[in-house]
Every structure is written in structure tokens, then in C-alpha cells.
Amino acid sequence: DTEVTQTPKHLVMGMTNKKSLKCEQHMGHRAMYWYKQKAKKPPELMFVYSYEKLSINESVPSRFSPECPNSSLLNLHLHALQPEDSALYLCASSPGPTGANVLTFGAGSRLTVL
Amino acid sequence: TQLLEQSPQFLSIQEGENLTVYCNSSSVFSSLQWYRQEPGEGPVLLVTVVTGGEVKKLKRLTFQFGDARKDSSLHITAAQPGDTGLYLCAGKPLRAGNNRKLIWGLGTSLAVNP
């Protein structure tokens, strides 16, 4: 299995809703990432988990809350989001524990905040 | 702050034409990755270049890493509509550190018209 699977593919939520994005990989990768991407722009790093521990938080607002239940799963909990948070949220994984390895990306979750 | 300047940002060409995308920096990278992202999908790794002066070929795509490992180029020969997408370069900083992150170029949005 050489994939990173993200669900849901599309999500529409109001500013008072609580929702979660999920990500799964079975490649034995030790680092997992959340990126945010706006149209035709590069991905912006949000969080890195290394060996299931949060190693990088790029000063992301607390309305985004990551969770790594085990080495294969990564969640992003969303609460009280703003319309400007609408974007494609990409999960990625890499074999090594550091933040600058070659990445395998999922297809993304397209989030719209109304 | 390390930067990767990618150019051009947008490119619209006819099928059969050649093109080159550039990523330049004043900083040295230990390696540089090129990704392609199609609409509705996550970025997919095309190649990693590691050695200064290295040239790698992937069918009609030729990747080059500068001798000083500060710049890289992607050349596409006889572009086809299937080459349409967002091309992203990402550099791995030379300086060691557990939290080092990839440095991303701004991306090149390529449209190849039939």
C-alpha cells in the first residue's frame, strides 16, 4: 500500500460547526503532516508529527487541533472556523522522522466554510 | 529566511512546444524535489535531485540541479495536454536540525492547449 487516504474529500461547514478531517497511511512512515493549500499556490505547512509526537506547529490558530492516535492515523479537528479557512487541506507522510523528507501526499480534503 | 524563487508563475503553451521552469535561491540545498499537482489531487513527486550538476530524465522531462546546489530547472520537451498542472519545487535545507522543513517555490501553473 503506497497511498495516503484522506476523508472526506469535500466538506462544507458553518462557522459554529465542529468537524474533523482524517488521514491514514500504511507505508510505515514515521512522519505525518498537515498542509493547507489555496488555489494555484504552494502548500503551507501547518503541523508535523514525528513518531506520533507533535514536532512542528507553524503558529496555527487554535481553531485547528491536530491529533495522532497512532502511527498510521492523523486527524485535524476543526472548530469555529472562518471563511478564510476555506482551502484544500493536504495530509502527507514521509519515511524519515524529520520535517524535510520526500513526501507522499493524499488527494486532499476540500473545505468550504460558510 | 530561505527562499526558493520559481518562475514563471503561469505558462500557457500549445501542444508540441518546449518549456523550462526555474527554481533559484541564494541558499544551498542538500536536495531538491519536484512535484506535479493535477486539479483535485495532491502533489505527486516527480524526482529528487541530490548531487550538484546532476541531470535526471523522466520521459520528456529533464531535471537539472545546479553545480552549487542553489538552483534547479525542469525542461519539458514537446509538451502534451496531459502535462497540464501545477509544478512545485521544494528544497531540503542544508543546515542540520530535527525540525528543518521543506522550502517551497511558489509554483508554476502550466496549461498545455491541444
Coordinates of C-alpha atoms in Angstrom, one line a residue:
Chain A
D1 CA 0.0 0.0 0.0
T2 CA 1.7 3.2 -1.2
E3 CA -1.2 5.6 -0.6
V4 CA -2.2 8.3 1.8
T5 CA -6.0 8.3 2.2
Q6 CA -7.9 11.3 3.2
T7 CA -11.6 11.7 4.2
P8 CA -13.9 13.4 3.5
K9 CA -13.0 14.6 0.0
H10 CA -15.3 17.6 0.4
L11 CA -16.6 19.3 3.5
V12 CA -18.9 22.2 3.9
M13 CA -19.3 23.6 7.4
G14 CA -20.7 26.7 9.2
M15 CA -18.6 28.8 11.4
T16 CA -20.1 27.3 14.6
N17 CA -19.7 23.7 13.5
K18 CA -17.2 21.1 14.8
K19 CA -15.8 18.7 12.2
S20 CA -12.8 16.5 11.7
L21 CA -10.5 15.6 8.7
K22 CA -9.0 12.2 8.7
C23 CA -5.8 10.8 7.2
E24 CA -4.4 7.2 7.0
Q25 CA -1.2 5.7 5.7
H26 CA 0.0 2.1 5.9
M27 CA 3.5 2.6 4.5
G28 CA 5.2 2.5 7.9
H29 CA 6.1 6.2 7.5
R30 CA 7.3 7.8 10.8
A31 CA 6.3 11.4 10.0
M32 CA 2.9 12.8 9.1
Y33 CA 1.9 16.3 8.0
W34 CA -1.0 18.7 7.6
Y35 CA -0.7 21.3 4.9
K36 CA -3.1 24.0 3.8
Q37 CA -3.3 25.0 0.1
K38 CA -5.1 27.8 -1.6
A39 CA -5.7 27.6 -5.4
K40 CA -2.6 27.6 -7.6
K41 CA -0.4 28.3 -4.5
P42 CA 2.2 26.1 -2.9
P43 CA 1.2 24.0 0.2
E44 CA 1.7 25.8 3.5
L45 CA 2.9 23.6 6.4
M46 CA 0.6 23.5 9.4
F47 CA 1.8 20.6 11.6
V48 CA 4.3 17.8 11.6
Y49 CA 4.1 14.7 13.7
S50 CA 7.2 12.6 14.1
Y51 CA 6.9 9.2 15.9
E52 CA 3.4 10.2 16.9
K53 CA 4.6 13.3 18.7
L54 CA 3.9 16.9 17.5
S55 CA 7.3 18.2 16.3
I56 CA 6.3 21.3 14.3
N57 CA 3.4 23.7 14.8
E58 CA 3.6 26.6 12.4
S59 CA 1.8 29.0 14.7
V60 CA -1.5 27.7 13.5
P61 CA -4.6 29.2 15.2
S62 CA -6.1 27.0 18.0
R63 CA -9.3 26.5 16.0
F64 CA -7.3 23.8 14.2
S65 CA -6.4 21.0 16.5
P66 CA -4.3 18.0 15.3
E67 CA -4.3 14.6 16.7
C68 CA -2.2 11.5 16.0
P69 CA -3.9 8.5 17.6
N70 CA -1.3 6.0 16.2
S71 CA 1.5 5.8 13.7
S72 CA -1.0 5.3 10.8
L73 CA -3.6 7.9 11.6
L74 CA -3.7 11.6 11.7
N75 CA -6.7 13.8 12.4
L76 CA -7.4 17.5 12.1
H77 CA -10.2 18.7 14.3
L78 CA -11.9 21.9 13.2
H79 CA -13.9 24.3 15.4
A80 CA -15.2 27.8 14.9
L81 CA -13.5 28.3 11.6
Q82 CA -13.6 31.4 9.5
P83 CA -14.5 31.7 5.8
E84 CA -10.8 32.5 5.0
D85 CA -10.0 29.0 6.3
S86 CA -11.7 27.6 3.1
A87 CA -8.9 25.7 1.3
L88 CA -7.6 22.3 0.3
Y89 CA -6.2 20.5 3.3
L90 CA -3.5 18.0 2.4
C91 CA -2.2 15.2 4.5
A92 CA 1.3 13.8 3.7
S93 CA 3.7 11.3 5.2
S94 CA 7.4 10.6 4.8
P95 CA 9.6 7.7 5.8
G96 CA 12.0 9.6 8.0
P97 CA 11.3 11.4 11.3
T98 CA 12.4 14.9 10.2
G99 CA 10.3 17.5 8.5
A100 CA 12.1 17.8 5.2
N101 CA 11.9 14.4 3.6
V102 CA 10.3 13.3 0.4
L103 CA 6.5 13.5 0.9
T104 CA 3.7 11.2 -0.2
F105 CA 0.5 13.3 -0.3
G106 CA -3.1 12.4 -0.1
A107 CA -5.7 13.7 -2.6
G108 CA -6.8 16.4 0.0
S109 CA -10.0 17.4 1.7
R110 CA -11.7 20.4 0.1
L111 CA -13.1 22.5 2.9
T112 CA -15.6 25.3 2.5
V113 CA -16.5 27.4 5.5
L114 CA -19.8 29.4 5.1
Chain B
T1 CA 14.9 33.4 5.6
Q2 CA 15.5 30.8 2.9
L3 CA 13.5 31.4 -0.3
L4 CA 13.0 29.5 -3.5
E5 CA 12.1 31.7 -6.4
Q6 CA 10.2 29.8 -9.0
S7 CA 9.5 31.2 -12.5
P8 CA 7.4 31.6 -14.5
Q9 CA 4.3 31.5 -12.2
F10 CA 1.9 31.0 -15.1
L11 CA 2.6 29.4 -18.5
S12 CA 0.1 28.7 -21.3
I13 CA 1.5 27.0 -24.4
Q14 CA 0.4 24.9 -27.4
E15 CA 0.9 21.2 -27.6
G16 CA 4.3 20.3 -29.0
E17 CA 6.1 23.3 -27.6
N18 CA 9.1 23.1 -25.2
L19 CA 9.3 24.9 -21.9
T20 CA 11.6 25.4 -18.9
V21 CA 10.7 26.1 -15.3
Y22 CA 13.3 27.5 -13.0
C23 CA 13.8 27.4 -9.2
N24 CA 16.5 29.7 -7.8
S25 CA 17.8 30.5 -4.4
S26 CA 20.8 32.2 -2.7
S27 CA 20.8 29.3 -0.2
V28 CA 22.3 25.9 -0.7
F29 CA 20.1 22.9 -0.5
S30 CA 21.1 19.3 0.3
S31 CA 18.5 18.1 -2.2
L32 CA 15.6 19.5 -4.2
Q33 CA 12.3 17.8 -5.1
W34 CA 9.9 18.5 -8.0
Y35 CA 6.2 17.7 -7.7
R36 CA 3.3 17.9 -10.1
Q37 CA -0.2 18.5 -8.9
E38 CA -3.3 18.0 -11.1
P39 CA -6.6 19.7 -10.3
G40 CA -8.4 18.0 -7.4
E41 CA -5.4 15.9 -6.4
G42 CA -2.4 16.2 -4.1
P43 CA 1.1 16.9 -5.3
V44 CA 3.0 13.8 -6.7
L45 CA 6.7 13.5 -6.5
L46 CA 8.4 13.6 -9.9
V47 CA 12.1 13.5 -9.0
T48 CA 14.6 14.3 -6.3
V49 CA 18.0 15.7 -7.3
V50 CA 20.8 15.4 -4.8
T51 CA 24.2 15.9 -6.4
G52 CA 25.4 19.3 -7.8
G53 CA 25.3 19.2 -11.6
E54 CA 23.0 16.2 -11.6
V55 CA 20.7 15.7 -14.6
K56 CA 17.8 13.3 -14.4
K57 CA 15.4 12.4 -17.2
L58 CA 11.8 11.2 -16.9
K59 CA 10.5 10.5 -20.4
R60 CA 10.1 14.1 -21.9
L61 CA 11.0 15.8 -18.6
T62 CA 14.6 16.7 -17.8
F63 CA 15.6 17.9 -14.4
Q64 CA 18.9 19.6 -13.5
F65 CA 20.4 20.6 -10.2
G66 CA 22.9 23.5 -10.3
D67 CA 26.6 22.8 -9.6
A68 CA 26.3 24.9 -6.4
R69 CA 23.0 23.3 -5.4
K70 CA 21.3 26.7 -5.2
D71 CA 19.1 26.3 -8.3
S72 CA 17.3 23.7 -10.4
S73 CA 15.4 23.6 -13.7
L74 CA 12.7 21.4 -15.2
H75 CA 12.6 21.2 -19.0
I76 CA 9.6 19.6 -20.8
T77 CA 10.1 18.6 -24.5
A78 CA 7.1 18.5 -26.8
A79 CA 4.5 19.3 -24.1
Q80 CA 1.2 17.5 -24.2
P81 CA -2.2 18.4 -22.7
G82 CA -1.6 15.7 -20.0
D83 CA 1.4 17.8 -18.7
T84 CA -1.1 20.4 -17.6
G85 CA -0.9 21.1 -13.8
L86 CA 0.9 22.9 -11.0
Y87 CA 4.6 22.2 -10.9
L88 CA 6.2 22.8 -7.5
C89 CA 9.9 22.7 -6.4
A90 CA 10.8 22.1 -2.8
G91 CA 14.3 22.3 -1.3
K92 CA 15.7 20.5 1.7
P93 CA 17.8 23.0 3.7
L94 CA 21.5 22.1 4.1
R95 CA 21.7 23.1 7.7
A96 CA 21.0 20.2 10.1
G97 CA 18.2 20.3 12.7
N98 CA 15.4 18.0 13.7
N99 CA 12.8 20.5 12.8
R100 CA 14.1 21.5 9.4
K101 CA 11.3 22.0 6.9
L102 CA 11.0 21.9 3.1
I103 CA 11.2 25.3 1.5
W104 CA 8.6 25.6 -1.3
G105 CA 8.7 27.6 -4.5
L106 CA 5.5 29.5 -5.4
G107 CA 4.7 27.0 -8.2
T108 CA 4.3 27.2 -11.9
S109 CA 0.8 26.7 -13.3
L110 CA 1.1 25.1 -16.7
A111 CA -1.6 24.9 -19.3
V112 CA -0.9 22.9 -22.5
N113 CA -3.6 23.6 -25.1
P114 CA -4.4 21.0 -27.8

